[in-house]
């Protein structure tokens, strides 16, 4: 591995499907750590649940081998019935709890789900003092967290690191800042379901809403090799076939919107940057993550039939997705070995 190479990790959104990235990274950090137990990556960028995963590793890059187990434990402990139980009951309880408060104590930014469980996981997973230590150590060179500005809908990258610089382009804005758990929380705040997060004088939401260039932050901070881990298989070009008697329903519309939130535009951006001296590895699941393809128990299957799996923060479901990511990375060991140890100067793509 040449010292001149700068490896970047870019992870996209997907809610509970982000556990797939945990499995992939678990295998990578088990087999491809640099000397002195350092992470194979030096730049970390992410959106939504991908921001949670990448910010965790950015702060733990000086102890990469052990951190692969800590992140898995963090996800397995994230067992929140309010996120996968009776949604209507949870919504009514949330409104009732707010109604009981005095007007001065009520949250001005309402949401269908209680943000506290997600907030607590982010605070546990991302430690600012550890990130500062990683910067001093030199194991982390840059971090980027994507969020969407509430009023304009503009894609904003919060950047920190040696080569972090501001920009204002047609597709996004780059802002230098000291990245903390508020940035990660904003990136994970799915609109309507979770409230906007105030950073400075503005409010921000889920970074996946407006993100059309998921690799831009890593490229701007000097990455020469980028591993992009998606949580979904590539969307087929052919439009779906409608069944007889098909009618649009609210759940279909919600599912479509959530699918768009986790859409990974990395392959689109890779086409744009063909001429750049950068190697891009697009890592995607070997099968679609849903109740039909994931081996789960009857109780979890019953829950999955009623709602999207992106809010299925159930321990058994999360564990199975982590294992799928680990198995996929194991099956692509030779490709990963080539990516991390490639000595050739020409660019290669792996799909």
mmCIF file of C-alpha atoms in Angstrom:
data_model
loop_
_atom_site.group_PDB
_atom_site.id
_atom_site.type_symbol
_atom_site.label_atom_id
_atom_site.label_comp_id
_atom_site.label_asym_id
_atom_site.label_seq_id
_atom_site.Cartn_x
_atom_site.Cartn_y
_atom_site.Cartn_z
ATOM 1 C CA UNK A 1 0.000 0.000 0.000
ATOM 2 C CA UNK A 2 1.559 3.273 -1.084
ATOM 3 C CA UNK A 3 1.791 6.048 1.441
ATOM 4 C CA UNK A 4 0.664 8.512 -1.241
ATOM 5 C CA UNK A 5 -2.723 6.842 -1.472
ATOM 6 C CA UNK A 6 -5.498 8.396 0.633
ATOM 7 C CA UNK A 7 -8.366 6.017 1.293
ATOM 8 C CA UNK A 8 -11.869 7.363 1.933
ATOM 9 C CA UNK A 9 -14.982 5.671 3.284
ATOM 10 C CA UNK A 10 -18.329 7.006 2.029
ATOM 11 C CA UNK A 11 -21.561 5.546 3.414
ATOM 12 C CA UNK A 12 -25.097 6.414 2.367
ATOM 13 C CA UNK A 13 -28.409 6.277 4.250
ATOM 14 C CA UNK A 14 -31.029 3.607 4.744
ATOM 15 C CA UNK A 15 -32.269 3.691 8.352
ATOM 16 C CA UNK A 16 -31.955 0.301 10.019
ATOM 17 C CA UNK A 17 -30.402 -1.010 6.792
ATOM 18 C CA UNK A 18 -27.251 0.843 7.864
ATOM 19 C CA UNK A 19 -26.470 -2.283 9.875
ATOM 20 C CA UNK A 20 -25.349 -3.788 6.554
ATOM 21 C CA UNK A 21 -22.485 -1.289 6.450
ATOM 22 C CA UNK A 22 -21.506 -2.368 9.968
ATOM 23 C CA UNK A 23 -21.057 -5.953 8.760
ATOM 24 C CA UNK A 24 -18.976 -4.923 5.753
ATOM 25 C CA UNK A 25 -16.768 -2.664 7.882
ATOM 26 C CA UNK A 26 -16.422 -5.352 10.523
ATOM 27 C CA UNK A 27 -14.833 -7.669 7.954
ATOM 28 C CA UNK A 28 -12.668 -4.910 6.462
ATOM 29 C CA UNK A 29 -11.302 -3.822 9.840
ATOM 30 C CA UNK A 30 -10.689 -7.436 10.756
ATOM 31 C CA UNK A 31 -8.579 -8.164 7.659
ATOM 32 C CA UNK A 32 -7.281 -4.893 6.222
ATOM 33 C CA UNK A 33 -6.114 -2.716 9.105
ATOM 34 C CA UNK A 34 -2.906 -0.784 8.552
ATOM 35 C CA UNK A 35 0.145 -1.178 10.743
ATOM 36 C CA UNK A 36 -0.247 -0.220 14.409
ATOM 37 C CA UNK A 37 -3.938 -1.206 14.313
ATOM 38 C CA UNK A 38 -4.941 1.865 12.290
ATOM 39 C CA UNK A 39 -8.064 2.061 10.143
ATOM 40 C CA UNK A 40 -7.449 1.434 6.423
ATOM 41 C CA UNK A 41 -9.321 4.715 5.786
ATOM 42 C CA UNK A 42 -8.140 8.254 6.484
ATOM 43 C CA UNK A 43 -11.170 10.236 5.259
ATOM 44 C CA UNK A 44 -14.710 9.495 6.434
ATOM 45 C CA UNK A 45 -17.895 10.894 4.877
ATOM 46 C CA UNK A 46 -21.504 9.855 5.284
ATOM 47 C CA UNK A 47 -25.175 10.710 5.206
ATOM 48 C CA UNK A 48 -28.003 9.661 7.530
ATOM 49 C CA UNK A 49 -27.218 6.267 9.139
ATOM 50 C CA UNK A 50 -24.035 6.257 7.050
ATOM 51 C CA UNK A 51 -22.959 9.406 8.907
ATOM 52 C CA UNK A 52 -23.377 7.555 12.209
ATOM 53 C CA UNK A 53 -21.152 4.714 10.987
ATOM 54 C CA UNK A 54 -18.451 6.854 9.374
ATOM 55 C CA UNK A 55 -18.269 9.366 12.233
ATOM 56 C CA UNK A 56 -17.828 6.474 14.659
ATOM 57 C CA UNK A 57 -14.852 5.112 12.713
ATOM 58 C CA UNK A 58 -13.415 8.587 12.161
ATOM 59 C CA UNK A 59 -13.266 8.985 15.949
ATOM 60 C CA UNK A 60 -11.906 5.446 16.494
ATOM 61 C CA UNK A 61 -9.459 5.215 13.580
ATOM 62 C CA UNK A 62 -6.473 4.843 15.939
ATOM 63 C CA UNK A 63 -7.942 1.595 17.343
ATOM 64 C CA UNK A 64 -9.656 0.132 14.306
ATOM 65 C CA UNK A 65 -9.487 -3.565 15.136
ATOM 66 C CA UNK A 66 -11.380 -3.191 18.409
ATOM 67 C CA UNK A 67 -13.760 -0.549 17.091
ATOM 68 C CA UNK A 68 -15.311 -3.028 14.670
ATOM 69 C CA UNK A 69 -16.781 -4.839 17.707
ATOM 70 C CA UNK A 70 -17.851 -1.657 19.514
ATOM 71 C CA UNK A 71 -19.910 -0.432 16.574
ATOM 72 C CA UNK A 72 -21.636 -3.813 16.239
ATOM 73 C CA UNK A 73 -22.515 -3.771 19.949
ATOM 74 C CA UNK A 74 -23.874 -0.240 19.579
ATOM 75 C CA UNK A 75 -26.258 -1.311 16.814
ATOM 76 C CA UNK A 76 -27.356 -4.481 18.589
ATOM 77 C CA UNK A 77 -28.197 -2.462 21.715
ATOM 78 C CA UNK A 78 -30.314 -0.112 19.628
ATOM 79 C CA UNK A 79 -33.495 -2.093 20.274
ATOM 80 C CA UNK A 80 -36.264 0.538 20.343
ATOM 81 C CA UNK A 81 -39.841 -0.847 20.277
ATOM 82 C CA UNK A 82 -41.135 2.686 19.547
ATOM 83 C CA UNK A 83 -39.394 2.477 16.156
ATOM 84 C CA UNK A 84 -40.866 -0.838 15.067
ATOM 85 C CA UNK A 85 -43.959 -1.495 17.180
ATOM 86 C CA UNK A 86 -47.481 -0.156 16.671
ATOM 87 C CA UNK A 87 -46.714 3.095 14.838
ATOM 88 C CA UNK A 88 -50.153 4.663 15.377
ATOM 89 C CA UNK A 89 -50.029 3.927 19.104
ATOM 90 C CA UNK A 90 -46.549 5.430 19.370
ATOM 91 C CA UNK A 91 -47.621 8.574 17.503
ATOM 92 C CA UNK A 92 -50.650 9.087 19.754
ATOM 93 C CA UNK A 93 -48.524 8.590 22.863
ATOM 94 C CA UNK A 94 -45.997 11.117 21.592
ATOM 95 C CA UNK A 95 -48.687 13.753 21.006
ATOM 96 C CA UNK A 96 -50.244 13.020 24.404
ATOM 97 C CA UNK A 97 -46.906 13.473 26.175
ATOM 98 C CA UNK A 98 -46.413 16.813 24.419
ATOM 99 C CA UNK A 99 -49.973 17.908 25.216
ATOM 100 C CA UNK A 100 -49.402 17.299 28.950
ATOM 101 C CA UNK A 101 -46.443 19.709 28.977
ATOM 102 C CA UNK A 102 -46.825 23.424 29.476
ATOM 103 C CA UNK A 103 -46.685 25.551 26.329
ATOM 104 C CA UNK A 104 -43.212 26.805 27.201
ATOM 105 C CA UNK A 105 -41.875 23.233 27.547
ATOM 106 C CA UNK A 106 -43.398 21.814 24.372
ATOM 107 C CA UNK A 107 -41.135 21.053 21.448
ATOM 108 C CA UNK A 108 -41.529 23.586 18.657
ATOM 109 C CA UNK A 109 -40.427 20.990 16.070
ATOM 110 C CA UNK A 110 -42.905 18.139 16.317
ATOM 111 C CA UNK A 111 -42.225 14.670 14.955
ATOM 112 C CA UNK A 112 -44.014 11.343 14.745
ATOM 113 C CA UNK A 113 -41.274 9.498 16.635
ATOM 114 C CA UNK A 114 -39.417 10.276 19.823
ATOM 115 C CA UNK A 115 -35.903 11.462 18.835
ATOM 116 C CA UNK A 116 -34.328 10.571 22.198
ATOM 117 C CA UNK A 117 -33.404 6.911 21.405
ATOM 118 C CA UNK A 118 -31.583 7.958 18.224
ATOM 119 C CA UNK A 119 -29.979 10.899 20.025
ATOM 120 C CA UNK A 120 -28.636 8.684 22.801
ATOM 121 C CA UNK A 121 -27.155 6.167 20.350
ATOM 122 C CA UNK A 122 -25.381 8.949 18.456
ATOM 123 C CA UNK A 123 -23.949 10.428 21.665
ATOM 124 C CA UNK A 124 -22.680 7.013 22.712
ATOM 125 C CA UNK A 125 -21.249 6.206 19.299
ATOM 126 C CA UNK A 126 -19.580 9.506 18.437
ATOM 127 C CA UNK A 127 -17.180 10.961 21.001
ATOM 128 C CA UNK A 128 -15.767 14.378 20.101
ATOM 129 C CA UNK A 129 -12.667 13.903 22.284
ATOM 130 C CA UNK A 130 -11.836 10.692 20.412
ATOM 131 C CA UNK A 131 -12.103 12.489 17.069
ATOM 132 C CA UNK A 132 -9.674 15.157 18.282
ATOM 133 C CA UNK A 133 -7.294 12.401 19.357
ATOM 134 C CA UNK A 134 -7.580 10.783 15.902
ATOM 135 C CA UNK A 135 -6.752 14.118 14.265
ATOM 136 C CA UNK A 136 -3.705 14.575 16.515
ATOM 137 C CA UNK A 137 -2.597 11.002 15.851
ATOM 138 C CA UNK A 138 -2.951 11.482 12.094
ATOM 139 C CA UNK A 139 -5.067 8.353 11.625
ATOM 140 C CA UNK A 140 -7.989 10.564 10.541
ATOM 141 C CA UNK A 141 -7.344 13.297 7.977
ATOM 142 C CA UNK A 142 -10.894 14.454 7.351
ATOM 143 C CA UNK A 143 -14.561 13.940 8.200
ATOM 144 C CA UNK A 144 -17.687 15.052 6.347
ATOM 145 C CA UNK A 145 -21.334 14.846 7.428
ATOM 146 C CA UNK A 146 -24.143 15.615 4.989
ATOM 147 C CA UNK A 147 -27.390 17.343 6.013
ATOM 148 C CA UNK A 148 -30.241 19.183 4.281
ATOM 149 C CA UNK A 149 -30.988 22.806 5.183
ATOM 150 C CA UNK A 150 -34.654 23.006 6.196
ATOM 151 C CA UNK A 151 -35.938 26.091 4.339
ATOM 152 C CA UNK A 152 -33.961 25.928 1.091
ATOM 153 C CA UNK A 153 -33.658 22.141 0.818
ATOM 154 C CA UNK A 154 -29.979 22.646 -0.022
ATOM 155 C CA UNK A 155 -27.440 19.878 0.464
ATOM 156 C CA UNK A 156 -24.799 20.936 2.995
ATOM 157 C CA UNK A 157 -21.565 19.155 3.892
ATOM 158 C CA UNK A 158 -20.099 19.902 7.333
ATOM 159 C CA UNK A 159 -16.369 19.347 6.966
ATOM 160 C CA UNK A 160 -13.407 19.168 9.294
ATOM 161 C CA UNK A 161 -9.845 18.151 8.566
ATOM 162 C CA UNK A 162 -6.512 19.001 7.043
ATOM 163 C CA UNK A 163 -7.870 19.777 3.564
ATOM 164 C CA UNK A 164 -11.430 20.748 4.502
ATOM 165 C CA UNK A 165 -12.454 23.819 2.493
ATOM 166 C CA UNK A 166 -15.688 25.693 1.891
ATOM 167 C CA UNK A 167 -17.461 25.592 -1.461
ATOM 168 C CA UNK A 168 -20.746 26.734 -2.987
ATOM 169 C CA UNK A 169 -21.652 24.713 -6.076
ATOM 170 C CA UNK A 170 -24.858 23.870 -7.908
ATOM 171 C CA UNK A 171 -25.245 20.536 -6.125
ATOM 172 C CA UNK A 172 -24.140 21.333 -2.565
ATOM 173 C CA UNK A 173 -22.471 23.680 -0.111
ATOM 174 C CA UNK A 174 -19.335 22.847 1.867
ATOM 175 C CA UNK A 175 -19.070 24.344 5.369
ATOM 176 C CA UNK A 176 -16.055 24.108 7.662
ATOM 177 C CA UNK A 177 -17.106 23.323 11.229
ATOM 178 C CA UNK A 178 -16.132 21.358 14.331
ATOM 179 C CA UNK A 179 -18.174 18.219 13.721
ATOM 180 C CA UNK A 180 -20.100 16.993 16.779
ATOM 181 C CA UNK A 181 -23.077 14.791 17.582
ATOM 182 C CA UNK A 182 -25.543 17.535 16.523
ATOM 183 C CA UNK A 183 -24.319 17.268 12.921
ATOM 184 C CA UNK A 184 -24.750 13.491 12.944
ATOM 185 C CA UNK A 185 -28.204 13.795 14.538
ATOM 186 C CA UNK A 186 -29.263 16.289 11.857
ATOM 187 C CA UNK A 187 -28.037 13.955 9.125
ATOM 188 C CA UNK A 188 -30.162 11.125 10.603
ATOM 189 C CA UNK A 189 -33.357 13.167 11.110
ATOM 190 C CA UNK A 190 -35.842 11.664 8.666
ATOM 191 C CA UNK A 191 -38.414 14.395 7.880
ATOM 192 C CA UNK A 192 -41.774 14.119 9.664
ATOM 193 C CA UNK A 193 -40.600 11.070 11.620
ATOM 194 C CA UNK A 194 -37.789 12.901 13.473
ATOM 195 C CA UNK A 195 -37.483 16.652 14.166
ATOM 196 C CA UNK A 196 -35.081 19.099 12.480
ATOM 197 C CA UNK A 197 -31.871 19.867 14.383
ATOM 198 C CA UNK A 198 -30.609 23.396 14.946
ATOM 199 C CA UNK A 199 -26.942 24.039 14.085
ATOM 200 C CA UNK A 200 -25.857 27.640 14.405
ATOM 201 C CA UNK A 201 -28.732 29.819 13.189
ATOM 202 C CA UNK A 202 -30.297 27.225 10.849
ATOM 203 C CA UNK A 203 -32.201 23.958 11.034
ATOM 204 C CA UNK A 204 -31.178 20.792 9.203
ATOM 205 C CA UNK A 205 -32.724 17.430 8.284
ATOM 206 C CA UNK A 206 -31.730 14.070 6.826
ATOM 207 C CA UNK A 207 -28.749 14.482 4.513
ATOM 208 C CA UNK A 208 -30.098 11.939 2.032
ATOM 209 C CA UNK A 209 -32.991 14.211 1.003
ATOM 210 C CA UNK A 210 -30.893 16.467 -1.207
ATOM 211 C CA UNK A 211 -27.672 14.487 -1.600
ATOM 212 C CA UNK A 212 -26.875 14.005 -5.292
ATOM 213 C CA UNK A 213 -23.055 13.886 -5.017
ATOM 214 C CA UNK A 214 -22.207 11.479 -2.164
ATOM 215 C CA UNK A 215 -18.523 11.331 -3.129
ATOM 216 C CA UNK A 216 -17.929 15.086 -3.429
ATOM 217 C CA UNK A 217 -16.723 15.662 0.150
ATOM 218 C CA UNK A 218 -14.207 12.796 0.004
ATOM 219 C CA UNK A 219 -12.871 14.045 -3.328
ATOM 220 C CA UNK A 220 -12.604 17.622 -2.043
ATOM 221 C CA UNK A 221 -10.541 16.454 0.952
ATOM 222 C CA UNK A 222 -7.980 14.696 -1.224
ATOM 223 C CA UNK A 223 -9.127 11.071 -1.447
ATOM 224 C CA UNK A 224 -7.491 8.990 -4.166
ATOM 225 C CA UNK A 225 -9.402 5.767 -3.427
ATOM 226 C CA UNK A 226 -13.022 5.735 -2.278
ATOM 227 C CA UNK A 227 -15.028 2.810 -0.933
ATOM 228 C CA UNK A 228 -18.732 3.598 -1.151
ATOM 229 C CA UNK A 229 -20.978 1.194 0.775
ATOM 230 C CA UNK A 230 -24.636 1.319 -0.215
ATOM 231 C CA UNK A 231 -27.567 -0.241 1.656
ATOM 232 C CA UNK A 232 -29.563 -1.225 -1.416
ATOM 233 C CA UNK A 233 -29.083 -2.987 -4.700
ATOM 234 C CA UNK A 234 -28.952 -0.876 -7.829
ATOM 235 C CA UNK A 235 -32.429 0.198 -8.911
ATOM 236 C CA UNK A 236 -33.375 -1.554 -12.190
ATOM 237 C CA UNK A 237 -33.782 0.610 -15.263
ATOM 238 C CA UNK A 238 -37.048 -1.093 -16.261
ATOM 239 C CA UNK A 239 -40.218 0.279 -14.678
ATOM 240 C CA UNK A 240 -42.193 -2.186 -12.528
ATOM 241 C CA UNK A 241 -45.209 -4.107 -13.774
ATOM 242 C CA UNK A 242 -48.546 -3.245 -12.129
ATOM 243 C CA UNK A 243 -50.799 -6.054 -10.968
ATOM 244 C CA UNK A 244 -54.444 -6.250 -11.985
ATOM 245 C CA UNK A 245 -56.565 -3.878 -9.940
ATOM 246 C CA UNK A 246 -53.570 -1.876 -8.712
ATOM 247 C CA UNK A 247 -54.435 1.341 -6.863
ATOM 248 C CA UNK A 248 -52.133 3.937 -5.333
ATOM 249 C CA UNK A 249 -52.108 3.673 -1.543
ATOM 250 C CA UNK A 250 -50.541 5.775 1.171
ATOM 251 C CA UNK A 251 -48.138 3.012 2.245
ATOM 252 C CA UNK A 252 -46.858 2.708 -1.346
ATOM 253 C CA UNK A 253 -46.200 6.447 -1.492
ATOM 254 C CA UNK A 254 -44.409 6.409 1.878
ATOM 255 C CA UNK A 255 -42.310 3.413 0.814
ATOM 256 C CA UNK A 256 -41.337 5.188 -2.417
ATOM 257 C CA UNK A 257 -40.293 8.337 -0.515
ATOM 258 C CA UNK A 258 -38.209 6.323 1.952
ATOM 259 C CA UNK A 259 -36.586 4.450 -0.941
ATOM 260 C CA UNK A 260 -35.613 7.771 -2.488
ATOM 261 C CA UNK A 261 -34.149 8.894 0.844
ATOM 262 C CA UNK A 262 -31.722 5.982 0.776
ATOM 263 C CA UNK A 263 -30.952 6.174 -2.953
ATOM 264 C CA UNK A 264 -27.220 6.028 -3.558
ATOM 265 C CA UNK A 265 -26.159 8.316 -6.409
ATOM 266 C CA UNK A 266 -22.511 7.214 -6.189
ATOM 267 C CA UNK A 267 -22.662 5.313 -9.485
ATOM 268 C CA UNK A 268 -24.054 8.437 -11.174
ATOM 269 C CA UNK A 269 -21.292 10.594 -9.738
ATOM 270 C CA UNK A 270 -18.650 8.011 -10.638
ATOM 271 C CA UNK A 271 -19.621 8.444 -14.295
ATOM 272 C CA UNK A 272 -19.025 12.187 -13.987
ATOM 273 C CA UNK A 273 -15.565 11.729 -12.448
ATOM 274 C CA UNK A 274 -14.219 9.178 -14.936
ATOM 275 C CA UNK A 275 -11.398 11.498 -15.927
ATOM 276 C CA UNK A 276 -10.144 12.029 -12.371
ATOM 277 C CA UNK A 277 -7.192 9.948 -11.046
ATOM 278 C CA UNK A 278 -9.351 8.297 -8.411
ATOM 279 C CA UNK A 279 -10.371 4.703 -7.837
ATOM 280 C CA UNK A 280 -13.961 4.096 -6.773
ATOM 281 C CA UNK A 281 -15.247 0.823 -5.354
ATOM 282 C CA UNK A 282 -19.054 0.689 -5.304
ATOM 283 C CA UNK A 283 -20.050 -1.944 -2.738
ATOM 284 C CA UNK A 284 -23.695 -3.047 -2.817
ATOM 285 C CA UNK A 285 -25.684 -5.815 -1.064
ATOM 286 C CA UNK A 286 -25.807 -9.173 -2.787
ATOM 287 C CA UNK A 287 -29.580 -9.270 -2.264
ATOM 288 C CA UNK A 288 -32.350 -6.872 -1.434
ATOM 289 C CA UNK A 289 -32.748 -6.172 2.278
ATOM 290 C CA UNK A 290 -36.368 -6.999 3.122
ATOM 291 C CA UNK A 291 -38.424 -9.526 5.045
ATOM 292 C CA UNK A 292 -38.404 -11.978 2.128
ATOM 293 C CA UNK A 293 -34.598 -12.217 1.952
ATOM 294 C CA UNK A 294 -33.591 -11.892 5.615
ATOM 295 C CA UNK A 295 -33.799 -14.964 7.854
ATOM 296 C CA UNK A 296 -35.832 -13.804 10.861
ATOM 297 C CA UNK A 297 -38.269 -15.270 13.344
ATOM 298 C CA UNK A 298 -42.065 -15.332 13.150
ATOM 299 C CA UNK A 299 -42.513 -12.446 15.594
ATOM 300 C CA UNK A 300 -40.271 -10.125 13.595
ATOM 301 C CA UNK A 301 -41.833 -11.261 10.294
ATOM 302 C CA UNK A 302 -45.245 -10.308 11.631
ATOM 303 C CA UNK A 303 -43.976 -6.802 12.402
ATOM 304 C CA UNK A 304 -42.292 -6.446 9.027
ATOM 305 C CA UNK A 305 -45.501 -7.164 7.128
ATOM 306 C CA UNK A 306 -47.002 -3.968 8.538
ATOM 307 C CA UNK A 307 -44.272 -1.429 7.873
ATOM 308 C CA UNK A 308 -41.043 -0.518 6.130
ATOM 309 C CA UNK A 309 -37.933 -2.324 7.310
ATOM 310 C CA UNK A 310 -35.993 0.954 7.448
ATOM 311 C CA UNK A 311 -37.438 1.552 10.916
ATOM 312 C CA UNK A 312 -36.996 -2.072 11.966
ATOM 313 C CA UNK A 313 -34.472 -1.521 14.778
ATOM 314 C CA UNK A 314 -35.102 -4.993 16.160
ATOM 315 C CA UNK A 315 -32.092 -6.891 17.496
ATOM 316 C CA UNK A 316 -32.663 -10.046 15.446
ATOM 317 C CA UNK A 317 -33.264 -8.117 12.227
ATOM 318 C CA UNK A 318 -30.192 -5.923 12.801
ATOM 319 C CA UNK A 319 -28.051 -8.968 13.605
ATOM 320 C CA UNK A 320 -29.051 -10.701 10.360
ATOM 321 C CA UNK A 321 -28.278 -7.615 8.269
ATOM 322 C CA UNK A 322 -24.857 -7.252 9.918
ATOM 323 C CA UNK A 323 -24.151 -10.891 9.064
ATOM 324 C CA UNK A 324 -25.225 -10.301 5.453
ATOM 325 C CA UNK A 325 -22.739 -7.431 5.160
ATOM 326 C CA UNK A 326 -19.970 -9.523 6.706
ATOM 327 C CA UNK A 327 -20.676 -12.457 4.345
ATOM 328 C CA UNK A 328 -20.767 -10.167 1.297
ATOM 329 C CA UNK A 329 -17.395 -8.657 2.236
ATOM 330 C CA UNK A 330 -15.961 -12.124 2.763
ATOM 331 C CA UNK A 331 -17.199 -13.188 -0.675
ATOM 332 C CA UNK A 332 -15.471 -10.130 -2.194
ATOM 333 C CA UNK A 333 -12.220 -10.564 -0.285
ATOM 334 C CA UNK A 334 -10.088 -10.622 -3.437
ATOM 335 C CA UNK A 335 -11.661 -7.418 -4.746
ATOM 336 C CA UNK A 336 -11.113 -5.730 -1.373
ATOM 337 C CA UNK A 337 -7.547 -6.993 -1.250
ATOM 338 C CA UNK A 338 -6.952 -5.508 -4.695
ATOM 339 C CA UNK A 339 -8.558 -2.224 -3.656
ATOM 340 C CA UNK A 340 -6.457 -1.802 -0.519
ATOM 341 C CA UNK A 341 -3.228 -3.212 -1.953
ATOM 342 C CA UNK A 342 -3.378 -2.093 -5.590
ATOM 343 C CA UNK A 343 -0.015 -0.808 -6.841
ATOM 344 C CA UNK A 344 -1.058 0.023 -10.378
ATOM 345 C CA UNK A 345 -1.402 3.661 -11.315
ATOM 346 C CA UNK A 346 -4.412 3.302 -13.574
ATOM 347 C CA UNK A 347 -7.915 3.608 -12.221
ATOM 348 C CA UNK A 348 -10.117 0.550 -11.748
ATOM 349 C CA UNK A 349 -13.753 0.199 -10.813
ATOM 350 C CA UNK A 350 -15.360 -2.696 -8.981
ATOM 351 C CA UNK A 351 -19.104 -3.284 -9.059
#
